[in-house]
Short mmCIF file of C-alpha atoms in Angstrom, two decimals:
data_model
loop_
_atom_site.label_atom_id
_atom_site.label_comp_id
_atom_site.label_asym_id
_atom_site.label_seq_id
_atom_site.Cartn_x
_atom_site.Cartn_y
_atom_site.Cartn_z
CA MET A 1 -11.44 -64.59 -15.33
CA ARG A 2 -9.03 -65.48 -12.49
CA PHE A 3 -9.22 -65.58 -8.89
CA ILE A 4 -6.23 -65.24 -6.51
CA VAL A 5 -6.45 -65.39 -2.93
CA SER A 6 -5.84 -62.16 -0.85
CA SER A 7 -6.25 -63.49 2.92
CA ILE A 8 -7.50 -66.84 3.98
CA ILE A 9 -8.49 -67.57 7.05
CA ALA A 10 -11.02 -66.31 9.09
CA LEU A 11 -11.20 -69.10 11.54
CA PHE A 12 -9.28 -71.58 12.47
CA CYS A 13 -8.11 -74.66 14.20
CA LEU A 14 -5.05 -75.76 15.43
CA GLU A 15 -5.30 -79.33 16.05
CA LEU A 16 -2.56 -81.36 18.23
CA TRP A 17 -4.68 -84.72 17.33
CA ALA A 18 -4.73 -85.99 20.43
CA GLN A 19 -7.52 -89.22 21.17
CA ASN A 20 -10.74 -87.30 20.08
CA THR A 21 -9.63 -86.33 16.75
CA ALA A 22 -7.67 -89.76 16.26
CA ASP A 23 -7.61 -92.46 12.92
CA ILE A 24 -6.57 -95.40 14.78
CA THR A 25 -6.07 -95.77 18.59
CA VAL A 26 -3.16 -98.49 20.91
CA ALA A 27 -3.99 -99.64 24.03
CA ALA A 28 -2.28 -102.48 24.91
CA ASP A 29 -4.45 -103.36 27.88
CA GLY A 30 -7.53 -104.09 24.40
CA SER A 31 -9.35 -100.84 25.39
CA GLY A 32 -8.59 -99.79 21.54
CA ASP A 33 -8.90 -100.88 18.37
CA TYR A 34 -5.46 -102.98 18.24
CA THR A 35 -3.68 -104.16 20.70
CA THR A 36 0.26 -103.55 19.23
CA LEU A 37 1.52 -100.45 16.93
CA THR A 38 1.60 -103.74 14.53
CA GLU A 39 -1.83 -104.62 14.26
CA ALA A 40 -2.21 -100.30 13.06
CA ILE A 41 0.19 -100.14 10.63
CA ASN A 42 -0.75 -103.58 9.06
CA ASN A 43 -4.04 -102.07 8.98
CA LEU A 44 -3.37 -98.59 6.85
CA PRO A 45 -4.62 -98.27 3.54
CA TYR A 46 -1.53 -99.57 1.75
CA TYR A 47 -2.21 -96.55 -0.68
CA ASN A 48 -1.93 -93.63 2.05
CA TYR A 49 -3.43 -89.59 0.58
CA GLN A 50 -3.52 -87.88 3.41
CA ARG A 51 -3.24 -87.94 7.12
CA MET A 52 -4.20 -89.94 9.51
CA THR A 53 -3.06 -89.90 13.49
CA ILE A 54 -2.49 -93.59 14.86
CA TYR A 55 -2.43 -93.00 19.41
CA VAL A 56 -1.20 -95.05 21.59
CA LYS A 57 -1.68 -95.23 25.00
CA ASN A 58 0.47 -95.48 27.90
CA GLY A 59 1.83 -98.57 27.85
CA THR A 60 5.23 -100.30 27.01
CA TYR A 61 5.27 -101.76 22.76
CA ASN A 62 8.48 -104.63 22.15
CA GLU A 63 7.97 -104.31 19.08
CA LYS A 64 9.89 -102.79 16.05
CA ILE A 65 8.07 -100.91 13.51
CA LYS A 66 8.05 -100.09 9.60
CA LEU A 67 6.43 -96.98 8.31
CA GLN A 68 5.55 -96.89 4.55
CA GLN A 69 3.03 -95.20 3.69
CA ASP A 70 3.12 -91.30 4.10
CA TYR A 71 1.15 -88.58 6.46
CA ILE A 72 1.86 -90.81 8.56
CA THR A 73 1.24 -89.50 12.63
CA VAL A 74 2.39 -91.63 15.77
CA ARG A 75 1.68 -89.98 18.80
CA GLY A 76 1.62 -90.91 22.52
CA GLU A 77 -0.22 -90.47 25.08
CA SER A 78 2.45 -89.14 27.28
CA ARG A 79 6.52 -88.68 26.10
CA ASP A 80 7.93 -90.91 29.52
CA SER A 81 5.00 -93.50 29.79
CA THR A 82 4.20 -94.54 26.13
CA ILE A 83 6.95 -96.64 24.95
CA ILE A 84 7.91 -97.99 21.73
CA GLU A 85 11.37 -100.14 22.62
CA TYR A 86 12.78 -103.46 20.96
CA ALA A 87 16.78 -104.81 21.24
CA GLN A 88 18.22 -105.07 17.52
CA LEU A 89 22.15 -104.40 16.88
CA ARG A 90 22.59 -103.63 13.93
CA GLU A 91 25.32 -106.52 12.67
CA ASP A 92 22.60 -108.74 14.46
CA TRP A 93 19.93 -107.85 11.87
CA ILE A 94 22.70 -107.96 8.46
CA LYS A 95 23.77 -111.56 9.56
CA ASN A 96 19.56 -112.63 9.48
CA PRO A 97 17.74 -109.85 8.53
CA ASP A 98 13.28 -109.43 8.64
CA ILE A 99 11.27 -106.66 6.53
CA THR A 100 10.60 -104.58 8.98
CA GLY A 101 14.30 -103.35 9.31
CA PRO A 102 17.55 -102.54 11.52
CA ALA A 103 16.26 -99.98 13.48
CA VAL A 104 12.82 -99.87 16.67
CA ILE A 105 11.12 -97.89 14.25
CA ASN A 106 12.34 -98.01 10.55
CA ILE A 107 10.80 -95.11 7.56
CA GLU A 108 10.43 -95.63 4.51
CA ALA A 109 7.87 -92.73 3.60
CA ASP A 110 7.90 -89.45 3.71
CA ASP A 111 5.97 -86.88 5.65
CA ILE A 112 6.13 -88.70 8.77
CA VAL A 113 5.20 -87.04 12.71
CA LEU A 114 6.43 -89.50 16.08
CA ASP A 115 5.61 -87.06 18.70
CA ASN A 116 5.04 -87.56 22.59
CA LEU A 117 6.70 -90.62 23.12
CA THR A 118 9.82 -92.53 24.53
CA ILE A 119 11.10 -95.19 20.86
CA ARG A 120 14.21 -96.69 23.10
CA ASN A 121 16.45 -99.73 21.43
CA THR A 122 17.59 -101.97 24.55
CA GLN A 123 19.86 -104.24 23.32
CA PRO A 124 22.87 -103.59 26.42
CA GLN A 125 26.48 -102.87 24.12
CA VAL A 126 28.07 -99.21 24.41
CA GLY A 127 29.44 -98.88 22.11
CA PRO A 128 28.30 -101.30 18.13
CA HIS A 129 25.38 -99.84 15.58
CA ALA A 130 21.89 -100.52 17.14
CA PHE A 131 19.22 -97.65 15.39
CA ALA A 132 16.49 -96.37 18.08
CA ILE A 133 15.29 -94.16 14.47
CA LEU A 134 16.40 -94.83 11.12
CA GLY A 135 14.49 -93.16 8.06
CA THR A 136 14.92 -92.67 4.92
CA GLY A 137 12.04 -90.38 3.57
CA THR A 138 12.15 -86.92 3.54
CA ARG A 139 10.27 -84.45 5.85
CA THR A 140 10.11 -85.81 9.10
CA VAL A 141 9.24 -84.22 12.32
CA ILE A 142 10.46 -85.56 16.27
CA THR A 143 8.68 -83.74 19.07
CA ASN A 144 8.26 -84.22 22.58
CA CYS A 145 10.58 -87.27 22.54
CA ASN A 146 12.95 -89.33 24.47
CA VAL A 147 15.12 -91.28 21.21
CA ILE A 148 17.74 -93.32 23.13
CA SER A 149 20.01 -96.19 22.54
CA LYS A 150 23.65 -97.47 23.69
CA GLY A 151 25.37 -98.04 20.44
CA GLY A 152 25.56 -95.43 17.74
CA ASP A 153 23.35 -93.65 14.76
CA THR A 154 20.97 -93.70 17.55
CA VAL A 155 18.50 -91.07 15.30
CA SER A 156 19.82 -92.11 11.60
CA LEU A 157 17.98 -90.20 9.15
CA TRP A 158 19.61 -90.81 5.78
CA ASN A 159 17.83 -89.33 2.62
CA TYR A 160 20.83 -88.23 1.76
CA LYS A 161 19.15 -86.40 -1.99
CA GLN A 162 16.03 -84.88 -0.40
CA GLY A 163 16.30 -85.42 3.29
CA MET A 164 14.62 -82.58 5.88
CA TYR A 165 14.01 -83.55 9.34
CA TYR A 166 12.89 -81.00 12.22
CA HIS A 167 13.41 -82.15 16.12
CA SER A 168 12.06 -80.53 18.98
CA ASN A 169 12.30 -81.02 22.10
CA CYS A 170 14.28 -84.20 22.50
CA TYR A 171 16.48 -85.81 24.38
CA PHE A 172 18.96 -88.16 21.99
CA GLU A 173 20.73 -90.47 24.05
CA GLY A 174 24.00 -92.99 22.27
CA CYS A 175 27.47 -93.05 21.10
CA VAL A 176 28.78 -92.62 18.54
CA ASP A 177 27.95 -90.70 16.00
CA PHE A 178 24.13 -90.66 17.62
CA VAL A 179 22.61 -87.85 15.71
CA CYS A 180 23.45 -88.07 12.67
CA PRO A 181 21.51 -87.08 9.70
CA ARG A 182 22.24 -86.65 5.93
CA GLY A 183 20.80 -83.45 3.91
CA TRP A 184 19.28 -80.86 5.72
CA CYS A 185 18.33 -80.58 10.05
CA TYR A 186 16.46 -78.25 12.24
CA ILE A 187 16.84 -79.12 16.52
CA LYS A 188 15.91 -77.13 19.40
CA ASP A 189 15.16 -76.82 22.55
CA SER A 190 17.19 -80.37 23.32
CA GLU A 191 18.99 -82.89 24.98
CA PHE A 192 22.30 -84.48 23.63
CA HIS A 193 23.85 -86.88 25.73
CA GLN A 194 27.34 -89.38 24.63
CA LEU A 195 27.13 -91.99 26.91
CA LYS A 196 31.30 -92.55 25.87
CA LYS A 197 34.46 -90.85 24.53
CA THR A 198 32.99 -90.16 20.55
CA ALA A 199 32.25 -88.01 18.63
CA THR A 200 28.39 -86.73 19.31
CA LEU A 201 26.67 -85.09 15.88
CA TRP A 202 27.83 -86.60 13.05
CA HIS A 203 26.58 -84.50 9.06
CA ALA A 204 26.69 -85.01 5.53
CA GLY A 205 25.32 -82.73 3.09
CA VAL A 206 27.18 -84.23 0.27
CA ASP A 207 25.73 -82.47 -3.22
CA LYS A 208 23.68 -78.87 -2.11
CA LYS A 209 26.58 -76.40 -0.81
CA ASP A 210 22.96 -74.94 1.51
CA LYS A 211 23.20 -78.40 3.02
CA LYS A 212 23.14 -77.53 6.63
CA PHE A 213 22.26 -78.86 10.09
CA VAL A 214 21.16 -76.24 12.95
CA LEU A 215 20.69 -76.84 16.48
CA GLN A 216 20.06 -73.87 18.87
CA ASN A 217 19.09 -73.78 21.81
CA CYS A 218 20.96 -77.31 23.19
CA SER A 219 22.22 -78.48 25.78
CA PHE A 220 24.90 -81.66 25.81
CA THR A 221 26.04 -83.72 27.84
CA GLY A 222 28.38 -87.10 28.76
CA VAL A 223 31.26 -89.12 29.82
CA ASP A 224 34.75 -87.82 30.91
CA GLY A 225 36.29 -86.77 27.10
CA TRP A 226 33.14 -87.09 25.21
CA GLU A 227 32.82 -84.81 21.35
CA LEU A 228 31.24 -82.14 19.91
CA GLY A 229 30.79 -83.98 16.78
CA ARG A 230 33.32 -85.23 12.72
CA HIS A 231 32.18 -85.84 9.67
CA HIS A 232 33.29 -88.05 7.05
CA TYR A 233 31.74 -86.18 3.60
CA GLU A 234 30.63 -82.23 2.71
CA ALA A 235 29.14 -80.91 5.90
CA ALA A 236 28.39 -77.63 7.50
CA PHE A 237 27.09 -76.99 11.38
CA TYR A 238 25.16 -74.11 12.95
CA LEU A 239 25.68 -74.36 16.19
CA ASN A 240 23.48 -71.11 18.24
CA ASN A 241 22.78 -70.40 22.13
CA CYS A 242 24.30 -74.43 22.72
CA THR A 243 25.45 -75.67 26.40
CA PHE A 244 28.34 -77.65 26.43
CA GLY A 245 28.28 -79.93 30.29
CA LYS A 246 30.90 -81.54 32.01
CA GLY A 247 33.64 -83.27 30.48
CA MET A 248 33.58 -82.32 26.66
CA ALA A 249 37.11 -83.16 25.00
CA ASP A 250 38.78 -79.66 24.16
CA LYS A 251 38.32 -80.92 19.95
CA PRO A 252 36.39 -78.71 17.59
CA ILE A 253 34.64 -80.30 14.79
CA TYR A 254 36.71 -82.29 12.24
CA HIS A 255 36.13 -83.85 9.16
CA VAL A 256 38.02 -87.50 9.03
CA THR A 257 39.82 -88.78 6.08
CA TYR A 258 41.84 -92.28 6.13
CA PRO A 259 45.17 -91.07 5.14
CA ASN A 260 46.93 -94.74 3.91
CA LYS A 261 43.52 -95.89 1.94
CA PRO A 262 43.10 -92.53 0.07
CA GLU A 263 40.35 -94.36 -2.10
CA LYS A 264 37.74 -93.98 0.62
CA ASN A 265 38.16 -90.11 1.16
CA ARG A 266 35.46 -88.89 -0.82
CA PRO A 267 36.12 -85.36 -2.64
CA TYR A 268 36.23 -82.40 -0.18
CA PHE A 269 35.41 -79.07 -1.81
CA TRP A 270 33.69 -76.75 0.30
CA GLY A 271 35.68 -76.59 3.14
CA ASP A 272 35.28 -76.45 7.10
CA ARG A 273 32.40 -74.70 8.24
CA TYR A 274 31.59 -74.98 12.03
CA TYR A 275 29.89 -71.78 12.96
CA PHE A 276 28.61 -70.94 16.81
CA SER A 277 27.26 -67.62 18.29
CA GLY A 278 26.68 -67.86 21.76
CA CYS A 279 27.85 -71.16 22.37
CA THR A 280 28.99 -71.52 26.51
CA SER A 281 30.83 -74.89 28.64
CA VAL A 282 29.83 -75.36 32.29
CA GLU A 283 34.15 -75.03 32.67
CA GLN A 284 35.78 -73.70 29.53
CA ASN A 285 35.03 -72.00 27.06
CA TYR A 286 37.21 -73.24 23.82
CA THR A 287 38.63 -71.22 21.06
CA TRP A 288 37.05 -72.70 19.26
CA PHE A 289 33.59 -72.81 19.39
CA ALA A 290 33.71 -68.80 19.93
CA ASP A 291 31.52 -66.25 17.81
CA ASN A 292 32.24 -66.99 14.34
CA PHE A 293 29.32 -66.46 12.26
CA LYS A 294 30.83 -63.65 10.89
CA SER A 295 33.52 -65.50 9.11
CA CYS A 296 29.99 -67.33 7.13
CA SER A 297 29.93 -66.75 3.30
CA ASP A 298 26.16 -65.97 4.30
CA LYS A 299 26.42 -63.23 6.46
CA ILE A 300 24.09 -64.04 9.03
CA THR A 301 22.85 -63.38 12.27
CA PRO A 302 21.08 -65.63 14.88
CA ASN A 303 18.49 -64.08 13.81
CA ASP A 304 18.40 -66.39 10.51
CA LEU A 305 18.22 -69.98 11.87
CA THR A 306 14.93 -70.28 11.04
CA PRO A 307 13.30 -73.75 10.30
CA ALA A 308 11.81 -72.36 6.62
CA TRP A 309 15.23 -71.10 6.37
CA THR A 310 17.53 -73.69 7.60
CA PHE A 311 15.55 -75.92 4.39
CA ASN A 312 16.69 -73.44 2.28
CA GLN A 313 12.51 -72.62 2.04
CA GLN A 314 11.83 -75.48 0.93
CA TRP A 315 9.20 -76.10 4.33
CA ASP A 316 9.22 -74.81 6.45
CA PRO A 317 7.50 -77.12 9.56
CA GLU A 318 7.06 -74.47 12.22
CA ASN A 319 4.01 -72.83 9.78
CA LYS A 320 1.30 -71.69 11.41
CA THR A 321 -0.67 -70.59 8.70
CA PHE A 322 -3.38 -72.71 6.19
CA PRO A 323 -2.23 -73.52 2.76
CA TYR A 324 -3.55 -70.45 0.44
CA LEU A 325 -5.74 -70.81 -2.87
CA THR A 326 -3.99 -69.99 -5.66
CA LYS A 327 -6.60 -70.06 -8.08
CA VAL A 328 -10.41 -70.89 -8.34
CA LYS A 329 -11.74 -73.02 -11.80
CA PHE A 330 -15.16 -72.73 -13.39
CA LEU A 331 -15.17 -76.68 -14.95
CA ASN A 332 -19.19 -76.05 -15.95
CA GLU A 333 -22.09 -73.62 -14.97
CA ASN A 334 -22.39 -76.13 -11.68
CA THR A 335 -18.72 -77.54 -10.66
CA ILE A 336 -15.75 -75.24 -9.77
CA LEU A 337 -12.02 -76.83 -8.96
CA LEU A 338 -9.98 -75.04 -5.52
CA TYR A 339 -6.23 -74.74 -6.45
CA PHE A 340 -4.04 -75.01 -3.50
CA SER A 341 -0.46 -73.66 -2.54
CA GLU A 342 -0.18 -77.62 -1.12
CA ASN A 343 -1.86 -81.05 -0.84
CA LEU A 344 -4.09 -80.98 1.33
CA GLY A 345 -6.57 -83.94 3.21
CA ILE A 346 -10.17 -83.72 3.66
CA THR A 347 -13.33 -85.92 4.58
CA SER A 348 -15.78 -86.62 2.46
CA ASP A 349 -19.16 -85.06 3.95
CA PHE A 350 -17.05 -81.22 3.53
CA LYS A 351 -18.94 -79.00 2.35
CA LEU A 352 -19.24 -75.72 1.84
CA MET A 353 -21.36 -72.41 1.27
CA THR A 354 -20.04 -69.91 -1.36
CA SER A 355 -21.04 -65.74 -0.89
CA THR A 356 -25.03 -65.92 -2.03
CA HIS A 357 -25.71 -68.86 0.00
CA LYS A 358 -25.31 -71.29 -2.63
CA GLU A 359 -23.69 -75.44 -1.48
CA LEU A 360 -20.96 -76.86 -2.96
CA THR A 361 -19.89 -80.64 -2.31
CA PHE A 362 -17.07 -82.09 -2.36
CA ILE A 363 -16.16 -84.44 -5.09
CA GLN A 364 -12.90 -85.43 -5.19
CA GLY A 365 -9.43 -83.78 -4.51
CA LYS A 366 -8.22 -85.96 -0.96
CA GLY A 367 -5.11 -85.65 -0.87
CA ARG A 368 -3.82 -83.34 -3.55
CA ASP A 369 -4.22 -79.55 -4.34
CA ILE A 370 -6.90 -79.41 -5.75
CA ILE A 371 -10.07 -80.06 -4.67
CA GLN A 372 -12.92 -80.02 -7.79
CA LEU A 373 -17.05 -79.54 -5.49
CA SER A 374 -20.05 -79.23 -7.12
CA ALA A 375 -23.38 -77.25 -6.48
CA PRO A 376 -27.37 -78.22 -7.60
CA THR A 377 -27.62 -74.55 -8.96
CA PRO A 378 -25.33 -72.21 -11.54
CA LEU A 379 -22.38 -70.74 -10.26
CA ASP A 380 -21.71 -67.84 -11.35
CA GLU A 381 -18.48 -65.19 -10.13
CA LYS A 382 -21.40 -63.49 -7.72
CA ASP A 383 -20.45 -67.06 -5.14
CA PHE A 384 -16.61 -66.21 -4.55
CA ILE A 385 -17.15 -62.66 -4.02
CA GLU A 386 -16.31 -62.82 -0.04
CA SER A 387 -15.43 -66.78 0.98
CA LEU A 388 -16.32 -69.91 1.35
CA ARG A 389 -17.61 -71.01 4.45
CA ILE A 390 -17.05 -74.22 6.05
CA THR A 391 -20.85 -76.25 6.71
CA SER A 392 -19.84 -79.60 7.11
CA GLY A 393 -16.90 -81.53 7.60
CA CYS A 394 -12.86 -80.62 7.13
CA ILE A 395 -10.22 -79.89 5.35
CA PHE A 396 -6.81 -80.29 6.56
CA THR A 397 -2.64 -80.21 6.75
CA ASN A 398 -0.82 -83.00 5.29
CA ILE A 399 2.88 -81.48 4.97
CA ALA A 400 4.76 -82.36 8.50
CA ARG A 401 4.42 -79.62 10.80
CA VAL A 402 4.98 -79.25 13.58
CA ASN A 403 1.27 -78.44 14.45
CA ASN A 404 -1.19 -79.81 11.93
CA ILE A 405 -4.45 -77.02 10.85
CA MET A 406 -7.46 -78.00 10.54
CA LEU A 407 -10.26 -76.14 8.89
CA ILE A 408 -13.93 -77.05 10.31
CA SER A 409 -17.67 -75.65 10.10
CA GLY A 410 -17.98 -72.03 10.91
CA ASP A 411 -14.31 -71.01 9.69
CA SER A 412 -13.80 -69.47 6.42
CA LEU A 413 -11.89 -68.97 3.46
CA VAL A 414 -11.87 -65.45 2.89
CA LEU A 415 -11.09 -64.44 -0.69
CA ASN A 416 -10.46 -61.47 -3.17
CA ILE A 417 -11.85 -61.26 -7.61
CA LEU A 418 -9.52 -60.10 -9.63
CA LYS A 419 -10.31 -59.76 -13.10
#
């Protein structure tokens, strides 16, 4: 017998995991579980198999942190009043390294979400490397955040093999390649402010031609003479409906080479790939950012520039549907396995009611795409004709998204049985 889902979710709740659904609350005034993020992170499970949310109340937290467990959301009470800051030059850290890392937020895990925060490297020099965020994980989401440094490489997400990053409604500030992803990156509805006559954007997509940096509906400002972007390795930039403020240099995105040190130059097989559509300047529309999507070998249009397309269909952080069931399997007459399209989080009190009103109790499967449940009486085909209704607990998405989805009591998984 094979069970395949034709539709799913009669009812579902889009949860933003605010204070009332947080696993841990941090409050500088002592009203939460911990007064610092460092304490909260130190008390996370060593092996974390499903999403946990750290809710950070308003306040200034002078500390730098390292996230090593997967599936962590750090969410602030308010974007401008929940501030994580620390003064750290990269060169100082190299001279005197610590276990936390050279950034204010150091990410060494997958599926991290940062939301509704200000993250600020407060070292005072304009120019030298000073990370606000440094990451080596994949599927990193940054939304509704101010990410600020006076130095270079403000946001450095550097998983060059598998890195996928999504940012929206953010403000980025810094100098010298201050948003510099390696891998795939999608940014929309965000502001960039350049503090020096240097490049704002940087990208590296060395080993796969489909790695790209997509920016939609973004605005750029800076000091007089600021540059839009550059790269040292294979790269692809796609800018759609972006606005360039006063003072931008008449200098296209460019490939940096070293004529006097050829050993530093990497292979460059795919050529210059800088694509623009609907971009305008408040001063002068230079020819180098005129519409040229038609010249792209992918034959794309602006409507094609979705997150799913950007990430080569490997991840869709804007997906608003719950992971679908792929199969139901009988282990014995009382026990079944539910197979989902991706791994999920689940509470220990999770229970389902079958089509024939038999109760299924959760046994195991937290953080997996397979969930085991059992019933006190024998199960058969008739129990799965229509739906499985949640009667207790909840089940929720683990993979990083803009909005993580939770199914709660009263929601249903709707099935069709194919013989």
